[in-house]
Each structure stands twice: as C-alpha cells, then as structure tokens.
C-alpha cells in the first residue's frame, strides 16, 4: 500500500512542463516528413564504453536514469561523466547569467553535479582520485527540488547530474524522501526542466538485488534512457546495460573496471574475463556470446557433486535457474549423463550474466565435463542453442564469435551443423555436433585422445596475447 497524498494543483509543474522545442514550437500535428531527424548534436561523454551504450552520446533535453546496487560505482561513474563533460569548459564566470525565474535559458557549457548524499568536501575528495580534476564543475549539496531548480535556472547548465533521486524532496508532496510519491514527483519536476531547457539530466537511483525498492522502477516510464550498472562488488568488472533507450539499441553493453583512479573502460573484455582460467580443470567451458555487436568470450564453470541428503541443490550464478533445470533434464535424458539426483552449481566467471541461448551447449559441456571428471581440451569453445529434443540449434553471427575466439588463441569450436564453410579456411578446427549425445561422445573421445597432454595447445595467456596481437585500444 502506498500513500497518495492529495496534492494541491500542480502549478509548479504546469509552468515547467512546456514542450521541449521552446516557444516557437508548432502546436497541432505535423507531417512526419517535415520533422527534422535529430535537432541537436549529441553530447559525447568522453567515456567510449558509456557512449556505446547510449548509442553515441547523451541527447540534449533527455533524462537518463542510472540504476544499480549500493556501492557498485554509480556516484563514481556520474562524477566521471560530469568531469569528462566539464573539463573542456572554461571556468564559470563569477556572475551567473541572470535570467527570469521560471523560464530556463539556453544551456551554457556548464555542468551541475547535485548530491544529496555527499558534502562538497566528500565530492572533492572523490574527484581527487580522478586523473584530471574537473575544476570548473559546479557542485551543489542539496536535496530540495525547488533549490535545485533555482540553481538550474541561474546557471543554465548543459548537463545536470543528481545523486541520488531517493534523497530528493519536493514541497508539493508531504511524504518522506525516498517514498514512491516523492521520488516520482521530484523526478517529474526535474525531467520537465530538462525537456524545457534542452539540458541533459542524469538521475542516479539505488536498486536492491530484487529491484523492488521504491525508486528506479517507478521512474522507468518517465525517463528516456534507463541504464543498469551491474557487477560483483568483490570484483573489479562492471557492466553497463541499457534497459531502455529511446535513442539507440538496448543490446550494447559497456565494460568497465574499477581501479585506483575510478572507472576505466575495458576495450577487450574477453581477455579480462578469461585471465584466470585454468584450462585443464573439469567442469569448465568457454562460450562466445554476442553482447550487442560485440563478441565476448566467457567461461562457464560447473560443479556436479553427489547430493548430501534431501532434495538436490541447484545454484546458478549469472545464469537463469529455469534454463539450468531444463538443460540438466536434456543432458540426463538425451545425453545419458546421470545428473538429476546430484547437487549442481553453475557459475559464470567475472560476475557476468548470460542471457543468450547460444551458451546452452557450453553449459551442457561444462556440466558433463564435471560429472565425468574429464576436462575439455583447453583450446576449445562451444556455441549453440540446445532444444528439448537434445538437438543443437544454430545461432546468429557465428563468424564474429569464432573470430574473437581465434584472436584469443582458441583453435576448436563445437558448433551446430551447417553454414560454416567460410570459417574453415581460417585455420580453426570446426567440430559440428548434431545433438547433445554427440557432444558428450566428443567430450569422452577428446578426453581419452592420445598425446593430448603432450601438446599443450593451451591458448596464450591474456597478457601475452595482448602483447602479440594488435591491440585496438
Ligand atoms: P560509489 O561510486 O560510491 O558507489 P555507489 O554510488 O554506486 O554507491 O563507489 C563504490 C566503490 O568504489 C567504493 O566502495 C570505493 C570504490 N572506488 C574505487 O575502487 N576507486 C575509485 O577511484 C573510487 C572513486 C571508488
Ligand atoms: Mg553513491
């Protein structure tokens, strides 16, 4: 139950909610062909991984919600965006532009960073860790929406960041900060300001693991872009996804690593995700996925152990539980591997989450490899979707996946039959598999192949491969 206070007439909002295009905007319908495609140039953030997810930069007049669990690095990312955008600007003049209150003027080049969680000194401390101090960045420690709106009108920034939406309070709503009504109304006011002024608004919002906490979820339909910052706090990798994007694809991901001086973009994530892989351990299989247009190699690890007592445990990290149950049933029934009474643990290394069915075959192989206690050849990867009949199905863009695997030193690909004549010339050994039973047979043969240990065709260590291969950083 959420309290909905009877608020007075929304006078503040009606004035703020003028159409984005300004006073010369035409009212009434327009022919689609008469509308210019994108009125203003996008604002590049200088963080290529973020720009990739946004679809080429921030769109003026838009609102972006950056959500994530506490401690994941939202404030750090927000400050880095602010810094990268503010850096190139001249320091703010002593006399702010005076404009009539209530009507924001055209955005200046400034960037306003509003924090309801940290004091200016704390923000200064955090900014001190960045490579370059954004001296011209305007910092405001404030939680009252009305005060933020005043500062916005006075300085007319091109970018406003608010950390976090849960700390804001508007006078129009009586309930406490962080309540659904407060979060929604405060955000609505600021979003209206962004639309009318043409500035970009970035709202930071905390989300719990379940994503249920009042806040980001109630805002998703209000904002133009919803970014989710994910990762394991114990690890340095962070993945940025677009859950919603009115100006681009939601398929692209950005990969960052959290270091001593903030977040750094990772241009070659596969190398990072495979860095600590032990190629000769049973229960491990590498898969080539596609994250947007970018192929990404990940390691799937499985541990199948006799169940202690009671029902068998099934735990999957980074993989869907239902899909794991399905693949276990297929492996037992079609692959003839007895896994159903066993405890099963599945892990995707690097804190990544797999959503693509193309990982099915790798999961099956990792499970079978652990159950049979035989390791896959260390230079092999697997790609393919698995159906309930045990058949291995085709997946999209096999070439891109195989090329990424080759780049990192892999030499064999288990994949669905058909449609891969072009790949053979590239020196990659292609192992077509019809169904799960054939994959299991291949695993047993590969394990017992003579001389397997004599020729360590282990893929090159990432550090070495980074040296040898032309880096695209
Ligand atoms: P933070 O951005 O405060 O997370 P959020 O706003 O999502 O709650 O930062 C999270 C963690 O990142 C924090 O525990 C400290 C760490 N960190 C670094 O490792 N390096 C850095 O340069 C910075 C600024 C933070
Ligand atoms: Mg924070």
Short mmCIF file of C-alpha atoms and ligand atoms in Angstrom, two decimals:
data_model
loop_
_atom_site.label_atom_id
_atom_site.label_comp_id
_atom_site.label_asym_id
_atom_site.label_seq_id
_atom_site.Cartn_x
_atom_site.Cartn_y
_atom_site.Cartn_z
CA UNK A 1 0.00 0.00 0.00
CA UNK A 2 1.42 3.38 -0.98
CA UNK A 3 0.07 6.60 0.44
CA UNK A 4 -1.03 9.04 -2.28
CA UNK A 5 -1.38 12.46 -0.64
CA UNK A 6 -3.95 14.83 -2.10
CA UNK A 7 -1.57 17.40 -3.55
CA UNK A 8 -2.69 20.91 -4.47
CA UNK A 9 -2.97 21.92 -8.12
CA UNK A 10 0.36 21.21 -9.76
CA UNK A 11 1.17 24.85 -10.53
CA UNK A 12 4.90 24.30 -10.39
CA UNK A 13 4.68 21.55 -12.92
CA UNK A 14 2.38 23.11 -15.45
CA UNK A 15 4.79 26.02 -15.91
CA UNK A 16 7.81 23.75 -16.07
CA UNK A 17 6.26 21.31 -18.50
CA UNK A 18 6.47 23.39 -21.62
CA UNK A 19 7.31 21.43 -24.76
CA UNK A 20 11.00 20.81 -25.23
CA UNK A 21 11.19 22.67 -28.53
CA UNK A 22 10.54 26.02 -26.83
CA UNK A 23 8.19 28.90 -27.56
CA UNK A 24 8.43 28.63 -31.34
CA UNK A 25 7.10 25.08 -31.21
CA UNK A 26 4.17 24.45 -33.51
CA UNK A 27 1.10 23.09 -31.81
CA UNK A 28 -1.02 20.50 -33.51
CA UNK A 29 0.01 17.55 -35.64
CA UNK A 30 2.97 17.69 -38.02
CA UNK A 31 3.71 15.62 -41.09
CA UNK A 32 6.42 13.13 -40.16
CA UNK A 33 8.48 14.11 -43.20
CA UNK A 34 8.60 17.74 -42.03
CA UNK A 35 10.20 16.90 -38.72
CA UNK A 36 13.98 17.19 -38.58
CA UNK A 37 15.61 13.90 -37.56
CA UNK A 38 17.65 14.99 -34.54
CA UNK A 39 17.54 18.66 -33.67
CA UNK A 40 20.70 18.91 -31.60
CA UNK A 41 24.02 17.14 -31.75
CA UNK A 42 24.64 14.53 -29.10
CA UNK A 43 26.87 15.28 -26.19
CA UNK A 44 29.76 12.82 -26.22
CA UNK A 45 30.85 11.88 -22.72
CA UNK A 46 34.49 11.06 -23.45
CA UNK A 47 33.84 7.61 -21.97
CA UNK A 48 33.65 5.39 -25.08
CA UNK A 49 32.08 2.49 -23.20
CA UNK A 50 29.27 4.73 -21.97
CA UNK A 51 28.79 6.35 -25.36
CA UNK A 52 28.48 2.88 -26.87
CA UNK A 53 25.63 2.00 -24.52
CA UNK A 54 23.92 5.35 -25.05
CA UNK A 55 24.09 4.90 -28.82
CA UNK A 56 26.59 7.69 -29.42
CA UNK A 57 26.34 10.13 -26.54
CA UNK A 58 23.77 11.96 -24.47
CA UNK A 59 20.81 13.51 -26.24
CA UNK A 60 20.06 17.12 -25.24
CA UNK A 61 16.76 17.52 -23.44
CA UNK A 62 16.68 13.90 -22.36
CA UNK A 63 16.62 12.24 -18.96
CA UNK A 64 18.80 9.26 -18.10
CA UNK A 65 18.31 7.05 -15.07
CA UNK A 66 21.45 5.30 -13.83
CA UNK A 67 20.46 2.47 -11.51
CA UNK A 68 22.46 -0.06 -9.56
CA UNK A 69 23.05 -1.61 -6.19
CA UNK A 70 24.70 0.48 -3.49
CA UNK A 71 28.47 0.50 -3.75
CA UNK A 72 28.61 -0.59 -7.36
CA UNK A 73 30.09 2.71 -8.56
CA UNK A 74 27.17 4.87 -9.67
CA UNK A 75 28.46 8.01 -7.97
CA UNK A 76 31.91 7.39 -9.40
CA UNK A 77 30.54 6.99 -12.92
CA UNK A 78 28.33 10.05 -12.53
CA UNK A 79 31.26 12.14 -11.37
CA UNK A 80 33.43 10.88 -14.22
CA UNK A 81 30.75 11.79 -16.75
CA UNK A 82 30.49 15.21 -15.14
CA UNK A 83 34.26 15.59 -15.15
CA UNK A 84 34.67 14.48 -18.75
CA UNK A 85 31.98 16.88 -19.90
CA UNK A 86 33.01 19.81 -17.73
CA UNK A 87 36.75 19.53 -18.26
CA UNK A 88 36.90 21.21 -21.61
CA UNK A 89 34.79 24.14 -20.46
CA UNK A 90 36.23 27.44 -19.25
CA UNK A 91 35.78 28.08 -15.52
CA UNK A 92 32.37 29.50 -14.64
CA UNK A 93 32.19 33.26 -14.62
CA UNK A 94 31.74 34.92 -11.22
CA UNK A 95 28.42 36.47 -12.19
CA UNK A 96 25.95 33.79 -13.18
CA UNK A 97 23.68 34.56 -16.05
CA UNK A 98 20.66 36.32 -14.73
CA UNK A 99 17.50 35.03 -16.29
CA UNK A 100 13.92 35.44 -15.35
CA UNK A 101 12.96 32.79 -12.81
CA UNK A 102 10.63 30.15 -14.18
CA UNK A 103 11.99 30.17 -17.68
CA UNK A 104 15.31 28.43 -18.16
CA UNK A 105 17.59 29.99 -20.72
CA UNK A 106 19.60 28.19 -23.38
CA UNK A 107 22.14 25.80 -21.81
CA UNK A 108 25.56 27.24 -21.16
CA UNK A 109 28.55 24.97 -21.23
CA UNK A 110 28.50 24.25 -17.53
CA UNK A 111 27.88 21.01 -15.70
CA UNK A 112 26.00 20.88 -12.42
CA UNK A 113 26.58 17.97 -10.06
CA UNK A 114 23.94 17.78 -7.34
CA UNK A 115 24.49 15.44 -4.45
CA UNK A 116 22.03 14.73 -1.69
CA UNK A 117 24.31 12.11 -0.21
CA UNK A 118 27.75 13.66 -0.05
CA UNK A 119 29.09 17.01 1.07
CA UNK A 120 31.07 19.18 -1.39
CA UNK A 121 34.24 18.16 0.50
CA UNK A 122 33.47 14.48 0.01
CA UNK A 123 32.85 15.07 -3.68
CA UNK A 124 36.14 16.96 -3.88
CA UNK A 125 37.86 14.01 -2.24
CA UNK A 126 36.35 11.57 -4.73
CA UNK A 127 37.21 13.84 -7.65
CA UNK A 128 40.79 14.00 -6.38
CA UNK A 129 41.17 10.35 -7.32
CA UNK A 130 40.37 11.05 -10.96
CA UNK A 131 43.25 11.59 -13.39
CA UNK A 132 42.30 15.23 -14.01
CA UNK A 133 40.46 17.42 -11.51
CA UNK A 134 37.39 18.98 -13.17
CA UNK A 135 37.98 22.42 -11.66
CA UNK A 136 35.07 24.09 -13.44
CA UNK A 137 32.46 21.55 -12.33
CA UNK A 138 29.66 23.14 -10.31
CA UNK A 139 28.89 21.16 -7.17
CA UNK A 140 25.71 21.54 -5.14
CA UNK A 141 24.89 19.61 -1.98
CA UNK A 142 21.11 19.85 -1.89
CA UNK A 143 18.03 17.69 -1.52
CA UNK A 144 15.24 20.21 -2.12
CA UNK A 145 13.96 20.08 -5.67
CA UNK A 146 12.98 23.75 -5.60
CA UNK A 147 16.53 24.78 -4.70
CA UNK A 148 17.97 22.55 -7.42
CA UNK A 149 15.57 24.10 -9.93
CA UNK A 150 16.71 27.59 -8.88
CA UNK A 151 20.36 26.69 -9.38
CA UNK A 152 19.45 25.14 -12.71
CA UNK A 153 17.72 28.31 -13.91
CA UNK A 154 20.54 30.52 -12.68
CA UNK A 155 23.43 28.65 -14.25
CA UNK A 156 21.65 27.07 -17.23
CA UNK A 157 23.96 24.05 -17.38
CA UNK A 158 24.08 21.68 -20.34
CA UNK A 159 24.31 18.66 -18.05
CA UNK A 160 22.79 18.14 -14.60
CA UNK A 161 23.56 15.07 -12.51
CA UNK A 162 21.56 14.21 -9.39
CA UNK A 163 22.90 11.67 -6.90
CA UNK A 164 20.57 10.20 -5.85
CA UNK A 165 16.88 10.52 -6.70
CA UNK A 166 15.97 8.80 -3.41
CA UNK A 167 17.31 11.73 -1.39
CA UNK A 168 15.23 14.40 -3.13
CA UNK A 169 12.21 16.13 -1.68
CA UNK A 170 9.70 18.45 -3.23
CA UNK A 171 7.46 20.75 -1.21
CA UNK A 172 4.48 19.62 -3.24
CA UNK A 173 4.49 16.20 -1.61
CA UNK A 174 4.38 15.68 2.11
CA UNK A 175 5.71 12.16 2.40
CA UNK A 176 9.30 11.38 3.33
CA UNK A 177 12.23 11.42 0.91
CA UNK A 178 12.59 8.07 -0.81
CA UNK A 179 8.87 7.29 -0.80
CA UNK A 180 7.27 6.43 -4.11
CA UNK A 181 5.33 9.69 -4.30
CA UNK A 182 8.41 11.81 -3.50
CA UNK A 183 10.66 10.02 -5.94
CA UNK A 184 8.13 10.21 -8.75
CA UNK A 185 7.15 13.85 -8.26
CA UNK A 186 10.72 15.07 -7.69
CA UNK A 187 11.89 13.29 -10.80
CA UNK A 188 8.94 14.57 -12.83
CA UNK A 189 9.82 18.16 -11.94
CA UNK A 190 13.47 17.78 -12.90
CA UNK A 191 12.66 15.89 -16.08
CA UNK A 192 10.29 18.69 -17.09
CA UNK A 193 13.13 21.16 -16.55
CA UNK A 194 15.45 19.09 -18.72
CA UNK A 195 12.89 18.94 -21.53
CA UNK A 196 12.21 22.65 -21.45
CA UNK A 197 15.82 23.78 -21.11
CA UNK A 198 17.43 21.31 -23.51
CA UNK A 199 19.92 20.18 -20.89
CA UNK A 200 20.68 16.54 -20.17
CA UNK A 201 19.56 15.17 -16.82
CA UNK A 202 21.22 12.13 -15.28
CA UNK A 203 19.46 10.71 -12.24
CA UNK A 204 21.25 8.20 -10.06
CA UNK A 205 19.00 5.67 -8.34
CA UNK A 206 19.68 2.84 -5.93
CA UNK A 207 18.22 -0.55 -6.68
CA UNK A 208 18.25 -3.61 -4.49
CA UNK A 209 19.05 -7.05 -5.91
CA UNK A 210 15.34 -7.65 -6.44
CA UNK A 211 14.89 -4.21 -7.98
CA UNK A 212 11.86 -3.66 -5.78
CA UNK A 213 12.85 -0.64 -3.71
CA UNK A 214 10.79 2.46 -4.26
CA UNK A 215 12.62 4.48 -6.82
CA UNK A 216 14.07 3.48 -10.15
CA UNK A 217 11.25 1.12 -11.10
CA UNK A 218 8.58 3.79 -10.75
CA UNK A 219 10.68 6.12 -12.90
CA UNK A 220 11.35 3.86 -15.84
CA UNK A 221 8.47 5.14 -17.92
CA UNK A 222 9.28 8.79 -17.12
CA UNK A 223 12.84 8.84 -18.38
CA UNK A 224 14.22 8.33 -21.89
CA UNK A 225 17.10 6.04 -21.04
CA UNK A 226 17.47 3.53 -18.21
CA UNK A 227 21.00 2.34 -17.58
CA UNK A 228 21.71 -0.53 -15.22
CA UNK A 229 25.14 -0.72 -13.66
CA UNK A 230 25.88 -4.30 -12.65
CA UNK A 231 28.71 -6.36 -11.32
CA UNK A 232 30.02 -8.17 -8.33
CA UNK A 233 31.29 -5.75 -5.71
CA UNK A 234 34.03 -8.22 -4.83
CA UNK A 235 35.35 -7.96 -8.39
CA UNK A 236 36.58 -5.03 -10.37
CA UNK A 237 34.45 -5.61 -13.51
CA UNK A 238 31.35 -3.55 -14.01
CA UNK A 239 28.90 -3.92 -16.83
CA UNK A 240 26.67 -1.12 -18.01
CA UNK A 241 23.50 -2.08 -19.88
CA UNK A 242 20.64 -0.09 -21.30
CA UNK A 243 17.35 -1.49 -20.03
CA UNK A 244 15.53 1.14 -22.08
CA UNK A 245 16.84 3.54 -24.69
CA UNK A 246 14.67 5.84 -26.76
CA UNK A 247 17.70 6.90 -28.82
CA UNK A 248 19.52 3.67 -29.52
CA UNK A 249 19.80 -0.05 -29.13
CA UNK A 250 19.44 -1.80 -25.80
CA UNK A 251 21.75 -4.59 -26.89
CA UNK A 252 25.11 -2.89 -26.40
CA UNK A 253 26.98 -3.24 -23.14
CA UNK A 254 29.84 -1.23 -21.75
CA UNK A 255 32.50 -2.94 -19.68
CA UNK A 256 34.45 -1.05 -17.02
CA UNK A 257 36.94 -1.98 -14.40
CA UNK A 258 37.06 -0.17 -11.07
CA UNK A 259 40.56 0.82 -10.14
CA UNK A 260 42.52 3.23 -8.00
CA UNK A 261 41.59 6.22 -10.11
CA UNK A 262 37.96 5.46 -10.80
CA UNK A 263 36.36 3.51 -13.63
CA UNK A 264 38.29 2.68 -16.76
CA UNK A 265 36.70 1.38 -19.94
CA UNK A 266 37.71 -2.13 -20.98
CA UNK A 267 38.07 -2.38 -24.74
CA UNK A 268 38.92 -6.11 -24.80
CA UNK A 269 36.69 -7.68 -22.17
CA UNK A 270 37.22 -11.28 -23.29
CA UNK A 271 40.87 -11.15 -22.25
CA UNK A 272 39.87 -9.87 -18.86
CA UNK A 273 37.17 -12.50 -18.33
CA UNK A 274 39.46 -15.38 -19.25
CA UNK A 275 42.53 -14.07 -17.42
CA UNK A 276 42.36 -16.50 -14.51
CA UNK A 277 41.05 -19.51 -16.36
CA UNK A 278 42.53 -22.93 -15.65
CA UNK A 279 42.21 -24.70 -18.97
CA UNK A 280 42.78 -28.20 -17.63
CA UNK A 281 40.09 -28.22 -14.94
CA UNK A 282 36.99 -30.37 -15.45
CA UNK A 283 33.71 -28.50 -15.44
CA UNK A 284 34.89 -25.50 -17.42
CA UNK A 285 33.83 -24.48 -20.90
CA UNK A 286 34.34 -21.23 -22.77
CA UNK A 287 31.49 -19.77 -24.79
CA UNK A 288 31.44 -16.96 -27.34
CA UNK A 289 28.45 -14.72 -26.80
CA UNK A 290 27.32 -11.58 -28.52
CA UNK A 291 26.72 -8.51 -26.45
CA UNK A 292 25.16 -6.18 -28.95
CA UNK A 293 27.53 -6.13 -31.87
CA UNK A 294 30.49 -7.20 -29.79
CA UNK A 295 31.55 -10.83 -29.34
CA UNK A 296 32.50 -11.70 -25.81
CA UNK A 297 34.18 -14.85 -24.53
CA UNK A 298 33.10 -16.04 -21.10
CA UNK A 299 33.92 -19.06 -19.01
CA UNK A 300 31.10 -21.25 -17.69
CA UNK A 301 32.03 -23.35 -14.67
CA UNK A 302 30.00 -26.27 -13.36
CA UNK A 303 30.37 -28.43 -10.30
CA UNK A 304 28.27 -31.59 -10.12
CA UNK A 305 28.55 -33.43 -6.82
CA UNK A 306 26.57 -36.22 -5.12
CA UNK A 307 23.68 -34.74 -3.14
CA UNK A 308 24.08 -34.87 0.62
CA UNK A 309 20.54 -35.64 1.70
CA UNK A 310 17.07 -34.48 0.85
CA UNK A 311 16.49 -32.80 -2.48
CA UNK A 312 19.40 -31.97 -4.74
CA UNK A 313 20.57 -28.36 -4.74
CA UNK A 314 20.65 -26.25 -7.86
CA UNK A 315 22.51 -22.98 -7.71
CA UNK A 316 23.30 -20.83 -10.72
CA UNK A 317 25.17 -17.54 -10.62
CA UNK A 318 24.94 -15.47 -13.77
CA UNK A 319 22.59 -17.95 -15.44
CA UNK A 320 18.84 -18.50 -15.37
CA UNK A 321 17.73 -21.22 -12.89
CA UNK A 322 14.91 -22.42 -15.09
CA UNK A 323 17.21 -22.74 -18.08
CA UNK A 324 19.70 -24.71 -15.97
CA UNK A 325 16.96 -27.12 -14.86
CA UNK A 326 15.93 -27.57 -18.48
CA UNK A 327 19.48 -28.26 -19.66
CA UNK A 328 20.05 -30.74 -16.82
CA UNK A 329 16.95 -32.65 -17.85
CA UNK A 330 18.08 -32.66 -21.50
CA UNK A 331 21.58 -33.80 -20.50
CA UNK A 332 20.15 -36.65 -18.43
CA UNK A 333 17.55 -37.81 -20.95
CA UNK A 334 19.29 -37.13 -24.29
CA UNK A 335 22.92 -37.24 -23.28
CA UNK A 336 22.68 -40.23 -20.97
CA UNK A 337 24.55 -38.48 -18.15
CA UNK A 338 23.17 -39.08 -14.70
CA UNK A 339 22.89 -35.61 -13.19
CA UNK A 340 19.34 -35.40 -11.90
CA UNK A 341 19.98 -36.65 -8.36
CA UNK A 342 23.13 -34.56 -7.97
CA UNK A 343 23.86 -31.19 -6.46
CA UNK A 344 24.63 -28.80 -9.31
CA UNK A 345 26.39 -25.46 -9.13
CA UNK A 346 26.89 -23.25 -12.15
CA UNK A 347 28.93 -20.09 -12.27
CA UNK A 348 29.73 -17.55 -14.96
CA UNK A 349 33.08 -16.05 -14.12
CA UNK A 350 33.78 -12.35 -13.90
CA UNK A 351 30.36 -11.56 -12.44
CA UNK A 352 28.75 -11.57 -15.89
CA UNK A 353 25.21 -12.68 -16.59
CA UNK A 354 24.37 -14.87 -19.57
CA UNK A 355 21.06 -14.31 -21.27
CA UNK A 356 21.72 -15.74 -24.71
CA UNK A 357 20.61 -19.31 -25.55
CA UNK A 358 23.85 -19.64 -27.56
CA UNK A 359 25.51 -20.57 -24.26
CA UNK A 360 23.41 -23.75 -23.87
CA UNK A 361 25.93 -26.08 -25.46
CA UNK A 362 28.75 -24.71 -23.29
CA UNK A 363 26.63 -25.19 -20.18
CA UNK A 364 25.84 -28.79 -21.21
CA UNK A 365 29.54 -29.48 -21.82
CA UNK A 366 30.62 -27.88 -18.54
CA UNK A 367 28.05 -29.99 -16.67
CA UNK A 368 29.03 -33.21 -18.46
CA UNK A 369 32.72 -32.43 -18.02
CA UNK A 370 32.29 -32.03 -14.28
CA UNK A 371 30.12 -35.13 -13.92
CA UNK A 372 32.50 -37.31 -15.93
CA UNK A 373 35.51 -35.59 -14.35
CA UNK A 374 37.20 -35.04 -17.69
CA UNK A 375 38.40 -31.64 -18.84
CA UNK A 376 37.59 -30.21 -22.25
CA UNK A 377 40.58 -29.52 -24.47
CA UNK A 378 41.77 -26.12 -23.25
CA UNK A 379 41.73 -24.64 -26.75
CA UNK A 380 38.06 -25.47 -27.39
CA UNK A 381 34.98 -23.29 -27.16
CA UNK A 382 31.32 -24.20 -27.70
CA UNK A 383 28.48 -22.27 -29.28
CA UNK A 384 24.94 -23.45 -29.81
CA UNK A 385 21.40 -23.45 -28.53
CA UNK A 386 20.04 -26.73 -27.20
CA UNK A 387 16.42 -27.81 -27.71
CA UNK A 388 14.32 -30.13 -25.61
CA UNK A 389 14.93 -32.95 -28.07
CA UNK A 390 18.64 -32.63 -27.40
CA UNK A 391 19.26 -31.11 -30.83
CA UNK A 392 21.90 -28.40 -31.14
CA UNK A 393 20.50 -25.40 -32.98
CA UNK A 394 22.11 -22.66 -34.97
CA UNK A 395 22.87 -19.24 -33.52
CA UNK A 396 23.44 -15.88 -35.17
CA UNK A 397 26.72 -14.38 -36.35
CA UNK A 398 28.96 -17.40 -35.85
CA UNK A 399 31.80 -15.71 -37.78
CA UNK A 400 32.12 -12.86 -35.32
CA UNK A 401 32.18 -15.26 -32.39
CA UNK A 402 34.74 -17.56 -33.96
CA UNK A 403 36.99 -14.65 -34.90
CA UNK A 404 37.06 -13.41 -31.33
CA UNK A 405 37.93 -16.94 -30.16
CA UNK A 406 40.74 -17.17 -32.70
CA UNK A 407 42.06 -13.82 -31.66
CA UNK A 408 42.48 -15.17 -28.14
CA UNK A 409 44.20 -18.34 -29.27
CA UNK A 410 41.37 -20.89 -29.32
CA UNK A 411 41.60 -23.48 -32.09
CA UNK A 412 38.44 -25.61 -31.93
CA UNK A 413 34.79 -24.69 -31.97
CA UNK A 414 31.95 -27.03 -31.18
CA UNK A 415 29.02 -25.72 -33.09
CA UNK A 416 25.76 -26.68 -34.79
CA UNK A 417 25.97 -28.35 -38.20
CA UNK A 418 25.70 -26.37 -41.39
CA UNK A 419 26.51 -22.92 -42.68
CA UNK A 420 30.14 -22.61 -41.72
CA UNK A 421 32.11 -23.37 -44.90
CA UNK A 422 33.64 -19.92 -44.88
CA UNK A 423 35.20 -20.42 -41.49
CA UNK A 424 37.22 -23.49 -42.37
CA UNK A 425 39.88 -21.58 -44.23
CA UNK A 426 40.76 -19.60 -41.16
CA UNK A 427 42.67 -22.43 -39.51
CA UNK A 428 40.03 -23.08 -36.91
CA UNK A 429 39.00 -26.68 -36.37
CA UNK A 430 35.23 -26.84 -36.56
CA UNK A 431 33.53 -29.66 -34.72
CA UNK A 432 29.93 -29.88 -35.88
CA UNK A 433 27.62 -31.50 -33.36
CA UNK A 434 24.13 -32.68 -34.17
CA UNK A 435 22.84 -33.20 -30.67
CA UNK A 436 23.73 -33.44 -27.01
CA UNK A 437 24.60 -37.15 -27.28
CA UNK A 438 27.18 -36.36 -29.95
CA UNK A 439 28.67 -33.58 -27.83
CA UNK A 440 29.03 -35.97 -24.90
CA UNK A 441 30.64 -38.58 -27.18
CA UNK A 442 33.09 -35.94 -28.43
CA UNK A 443 33.94 -35.00 -24.86
CA UNK A 444 34.74 -38.61 -23.92
CA UNK A 445 36.88 -39.07 -27.07
CA UNK A 446 38.71 -35.77 -26.62
CA UNK A 447 39.49 -36.71 -23.03
CA UNK A 448 40.98 -40.07 -23.99
CA UNK A 449 42.74 -38.87 -27.15
CA UNK A 450 46.40 -40.00 -27.04
CA UNK A 451 49.06 -37.33 -26.71
CA UNK A 452 46.60 -34.77 -25.51
CA UNK A 453 48.75 -33.75 -22.61
CA UNK A 454 51.93 -33.94 -24.65
CA UNK A 455 50.96 -30.99 -26.80
CA UNK A 456 49.86 -28.18 -24.56
CA UNK A 457 47.82 -26.25 -27.07
CA UNK A 458 46.61 -24.01 -24.35
CA UNK A 459 45.52 -20.62 -25.53
CA UNK A 460 48.09 -17.97 -24.88
CA UNK A 461 47.90 -16.19 -21.59
CA UNK A 462 45.96 -12.95 -21.95
CA UNK A 463 48.93 -10.80 -21.01
CA UNK A 464 50.97 -12.48 -23.71
CA UNK A 465 48.21 -12.30 -26.27
CA UNK A 466 47.75 -8.65 -25.55
CA UNK A 467 51.38 -8.13 -26.45
CA UNK A 468 51.30 -10.27 -29.54
CA UNK A 469 48.05 -9.21 -31.05
CA UNK A 470 47.38 -5.80 -32.43
CA UNK A 471 45.53 -4.10 -29.66
CA UNK A 472 42.58 -1.98 -30.56
CA UNK A 473 42.80 0.20 -27.52
P1 LIG B 1 30.45 4.59 -5.39
O1 LIG B 1 30.56 5.29 -6.70
O2 LIG B 1 30.33 5.44 -4.19
O3 LIG B 1 29.21 3.59 -5.43
P2 LIG B 1 27.62 3.92 -5.45
O4 LIG B 1 27.44 5.36 -5.71
O5 LIG B 1 27.07 3.05 -6.54
O6 LIG B 1 27.08 3.51 -4.13
O7 LIG B 1 31.76 3.68 -5.26
C1 LIG B 1 31.75 2.32 -4.97
C2 LIG B 1 33.09 1.80 -4.55
O8 LIG B 1 34.09 2.06 -5.50
C3 LIG B 1 33.57 2.35 -3.25
O9 LIG B 1 33.45 1.33 -2.26
C4 LIG B 1 35.00 2.69 -3.45
C5 LIG B 1 35.34 2.22 -4.84
N1 LIG B 1 36.20 3.14 -5.58
C6 LIG B 1 37.38 2.66 -6.16
O10 LIG B 1 37.72 1.49 -6.03
N2 LIG B 1 38.16 3.52 -6.89
C7 LIG B 1 37.84 4.84 -7.06
O11 LIG B 1 38.57 5.59 -7.72
C8 LIG B 1 36.62 5.32 -6.47
C9 LIG B 1 36.21 6.76 -6.60
C10 LIG B 1 35.83 4.44 -5.74
MG1 LIG B 2 26.70 6.82 -4.38
#
